[in-house]
CSV table of C-alpha atoms in Angstrom, one decimal:
chain,number,residue,atom,x,y,z
A,2,MET,CA,23.9,-16.8,18.3
A,3,ASP,CA,26.0,-19.2,20.2
A,4,TYR,CA,27.4,-17.2,22.9
A,5,ARG,CA,30.2,-19.9,23.4
A,6,LYS,CA,33.0,-17.7,21.0
A,7,THR,CA,34.0,-14.6,19.9
A,8,LEU,CA,33.8,-13.5,17.0
A,9,VAL,CA,37.1,-12.3,17.0
A,10,ASP,CA,40.4,-13.5,19.0
A,11,ASP,CA,41.2,-11.7,23.0
A,12,ASP,CA,44.3,-9.9,21.1
A,13,PHE,CA,42.4,-8.0,18.0
A,14,VAL,CA,42.2,-4.9,18.7
A,15,VAL,CA,38.3,-3.8,17.9
A,16,PRO,CA,38.0,-0.8,15.7
A,17,PHE,CA,36.8,1.6,18.0
A,18,GLU,CA,35.7,3.9,14.5
A,19,LEU,CA,36.4,5.3,10.8
A,20,VAL,CA,35.9,8.6,9.8
A,21,THR,CA,36.0,9.3,6.6
A,22,ASP,CA,34.5,13.1,4.8
A,23,GLN,CA,31.2,12.1,4.6
A,24,PHE,CA,30.0,9.5,7.9
A,25,ARG,CA,31.8,8.8,10.9
A,26,LEU,CA,31.0,5.2,12.0
A,27,ARG,CA,31.0,4.2,16.0
A,28,MET,CA,29.9,2.1,18.2
A,29,LEU,CA,25.6,2.0,18.7
A,30,SER,CA,25.5,2.6,22.2
A,31,ILE,CA,21.7,3.5,24.2
A,32,ASN,CA,23.3,7.4,24.4
A,33,ASP,CA,22.3,7.3,20.2
A,34,LEU,CA,19.1,7.0,20.7
A,35,ILE,CA,17.0,9.3,20.8
A,36,LYS,CA,19.0,10.0,16.8
A,37,ASP,CA,18.9,6.1,16.5
A,38,TYR,CA,15.2,6.5,17.0
A,39,ASP,CA,14.8,9.0,14.5
A,40,ALA,CA,17.0,7.5,11.5
A,41,VAL,CA,14.6,4.3,12.2
A,42,MET,CA,11.5,5.9,12.2
A,43,SER,CA,12.2,7.8,9.8
A,44,SER,CA,12.5,4.5,7.2
A,45,VAL,CA,10.0,2.0,8.8
A,46,ASP,CA,9.0,0.8,5.7
A,47,HIS,CA,11.7,0.8,4.0
A,48,LEU,CA,13.4,-1.1,6.1
A,49,ARG,CA,10.1,-3.4,6.7
A,50,ASN,CA,10.7,-4.2,3.4
A,51,THR,CA,14.3,-4.7,3.5
A,52,TYR,CA,15.0,-7.5,7.0
A,53,SER,CA,11.5,-8.9,6.4
A,54,LEU,CA,12.5,-10.8,3.6
A,55,ILE,CA,15.6,-11.8,6.4
A,56,SER,CA,13.8,-12.2,9.2
A,57,GLY,CA,10.5,-12.6,8.7
A,58,SER,CA,10.0,-10.2,10.8
A,59,ASN,CA,8.3,-6.3,10.5
A,60,TRP,CA,10.4,-4.6,11.9
A,61,PRO,CA,10.8,-1.6,13.0
A,62,VAL,CA,6.8,-1.7,12.4
A,63,GLY,CA,5.8,0.1,15.9
A,64,LEU,CA,8.8,-0.4,17.5
A,65,THR,CA,8.9,1.7,20.7
A,66,LEU,CA,11.2,4.3,21.9
A,67,GLU,CA,11.7,1.5,24.7
A,68,GLU,CA,12.7,-1.2,22.8
A,69,ASP,CA,14.7,0.4,20.9
A,70,LEU,CA,16.6,1.2,23.7
A,71,ILE,CA,16.9,-2.6,24.5
A,72,ASP,CA,18.2,-3.0,21.2
A,73,LEU,CA,20.7,-0.1,21.8
A,74,GLY,CA,21.4,-1.7,25.0
A,75,TRP,CA,22.0,-5.6,23.6
A,76,HIS,CA,23.7,-4.2,20.9
A,77,GLN,CA,26.1,-1.8,23.1
A,78,ARG,CA,26.6,-5.4,25.8
A,79,GLU,CA,27.2,-8.1,22.2
A,80,PHE,CA,30.1,-4.9,21.1
A,81,THR,CA,31.7,-5.1,24.9
A,82,LEU,CA,31.7,-8.9,24.7
A,83,ARG,CA,33.2,-8.6,20.7
A,84,TYR,CA,30.1,-11.1,20.4
A,85,SER,CA,28.7,-9.1,18.1
A,86,PHE,CA,29.2,-5.3,17.0
A,87,ALA,CA,26.9,-2.5,15.9
A,88,TYR,CA,28.5,1.1,14.2
A,89,THR,CA,25.9,3.7,14.5
A,90,VAL,CA,26.6,5.8,10.9
A,91,MET,CA,26.8,9.4,11.7
A,92,THR,CA,27.3,12.9,10.4
A,93,LEU,CA,30.7,14.1,11.5
A,94,ASP,CA,29.2,16.8,13.3
A,95,GLU,CA,27.3,14.1,14.8
A,96,THR,CA,23.6,15.6,14.4
A,97,GLN,CA,22.2,13.0,12.4
A,98,CYS,CA,22.3,9.1,12.7
A,99,LEU,CA,21.9,7.8,9.0
A,100,GLY,CA,22.1,4.2,9.4
A,101,CYS,CA,24.1,1.3,10.3
A,102,VAL,CA,26.3,-1.2,9.9
A,103,TYR,CA,26.3,-4.9,12.2
A,104,LEU,CA,29.3,-7.1,12.3
A,105,GLU,CA,27.7,-10.5,12.7
A,106,PRO,CA,28.6,-14.2,12.8
A,107,SER,CA,27.8,-16.7,10.3
A,108,ARG,CA,26.0,-19.7,10.6
A,109,LYS,CA,26.5,-20.9,7.0
A,110,SER,CA,30.3,-22.0,7.0
A,111,SER,CA,31.4,-21.0,3.7
A,112,PHE,CA,31.4,-17.5,5.9
A,113,ASP,CA,33.0,-16.8,8.5
A,114,VAL,CA,30.6,-12.9,9.3
A,115,VAL,CA,28.2,-11.5,7.5
A,116,VAL,CA,28.3,-7.5,7.8
A,117,SER,CA,25.0,-6.0,7.0
A,118,MET,CA,23.9,-2.3,6.7
A,119,TRP,CA,21.1,0.8,6.2
A,120,VAL,CA,21.5,3.8,5.4
A,121,ARG,CA,18.1,6.1,5.8
A,122,VAL,CA,15.6,6.4,3.4
A,123,SER,CA,16.7,10.3,2.9
A,124,GLU,CA,20.0,9.2,2.1
A,125,LEU,CA,19.7,6.9,-1.0
A,126,GLY,CA,18.8,9.2,-3.1
A,127,ASN,CA,22.8,10.9,-2.5
A,128,GLY,CA,24.0,7.6,-2.7
A,129,LEU,CA,25.2,6.7,0.7
A,130,ASP,CA,24.5,4.0,0.8
A,131,SER,CA,26.9,2.6,-2.1
A,132,ASP,CA,30.2,5.0,-0.3
A,133,LEU,CA,29.4,2.4,3.1
A,134,TYR,CA,29.2,-0.1,1.2
A,135,GLY,CA,32.5,0.4,-1.1
A,136,THR,CA,34.0,2.5,2.3
A,137,VAL,CA,32.8,-0.7,4.6
A,138,LYS,CA,33.9,-3.0,2.4
A,139,THR,CA,37.6,-2.0,2.6
A,140,TRP,CA,37.3,-1.6,5.7
A,141,ILE,CA,36.7,-4.8,6.8
A,142,SER,CA,39.4,-5.9,4.7
A,143,GLU,CA,42.2,-4.0,5.4
A,144,LEU,CA,41.6,-4.3,9.4
A,145,TRP,CA,39.0,-7.7,9.8
A,146,PRO,CA,40.6,-10.9,10.6
A,147,PHE,CA,38.1,-11.9,8.7
A,148,PRO,CA,39.1,-14.0,5.3
A,149,LYS,CA,35.2,-15.1,3.9
A,150,PRO,CA,32.9,-12.0,4.7
A,151,ARG,CA,29.4,-12.5,3.9
A,152,LEU,CA,28.6,-8.2,2.7
A,153,SER,CA,25.4,-7.9,2.3
A,154,ARG,CA,23.4,-4.1,0.9
A,155,GLN,CA,19.8,-3.4,1.5
A,156,GLY,CA,18.5,-5.4,0.9
A,157,ASN,CA,20.5,-7.2,-1.3
A,158,HIS,CA,21.3,-10.5,0.2
A,159,SER,CA,18.0,-11.7,1.5
A,160,ARG,CA,16.1,-14.8,-1.3
A,161,GLN,CA,20.1,-16.5,-1.8
A,162,TRP,CA,21.2,-16.4,1.1
A,163,LYS,CA,18.0,-18.2,3.3
A,164,LYS,CA,19.2,-20.4,0.0
A,165,ILE,CA,22.3,-21.3,1.1
A,166,PRO,CA,21.5,-24.1,4.6
A,167,ASP,CA,23.6,-22.7,7.6
A,168,ASP,CA,25.6,-25.9,9.2
A,169,LEU,CA,26.9,-23.6,12.2
């Protein structure tokens, strides 16, 4: 990540939350630790299969609560510095974390932001992944200053994405 440049200009008002009739998207923070950890641990195999092709890691296999706290703190700090933006996907009553959405700088000049997302395994059958993708796609195009976003659903950009050379 290039920490010399923020993802958005200083005068851009970063959306704090997005509320639909199904879920609430808001900044991911250390206060979400228990709910986030529960969502991640409920979907370990699914997330490992999704992200191993992209990052080459086994995340989140073996993730500890302490490591998740560090990860959330890092996401929270990058959000406040405007380097990247991590949002938690919560039920409307905030009792359960349903997944996450990440906006990160692209290392490929053909895109100005990479937007990735995941939902917990228990929500795949009811179509939340499709609903989240559609909602986020509209949200990015209407509210964010990214003319060339790269949106990715769970596990949907791994091999093709790796074929595009990094040039930034």
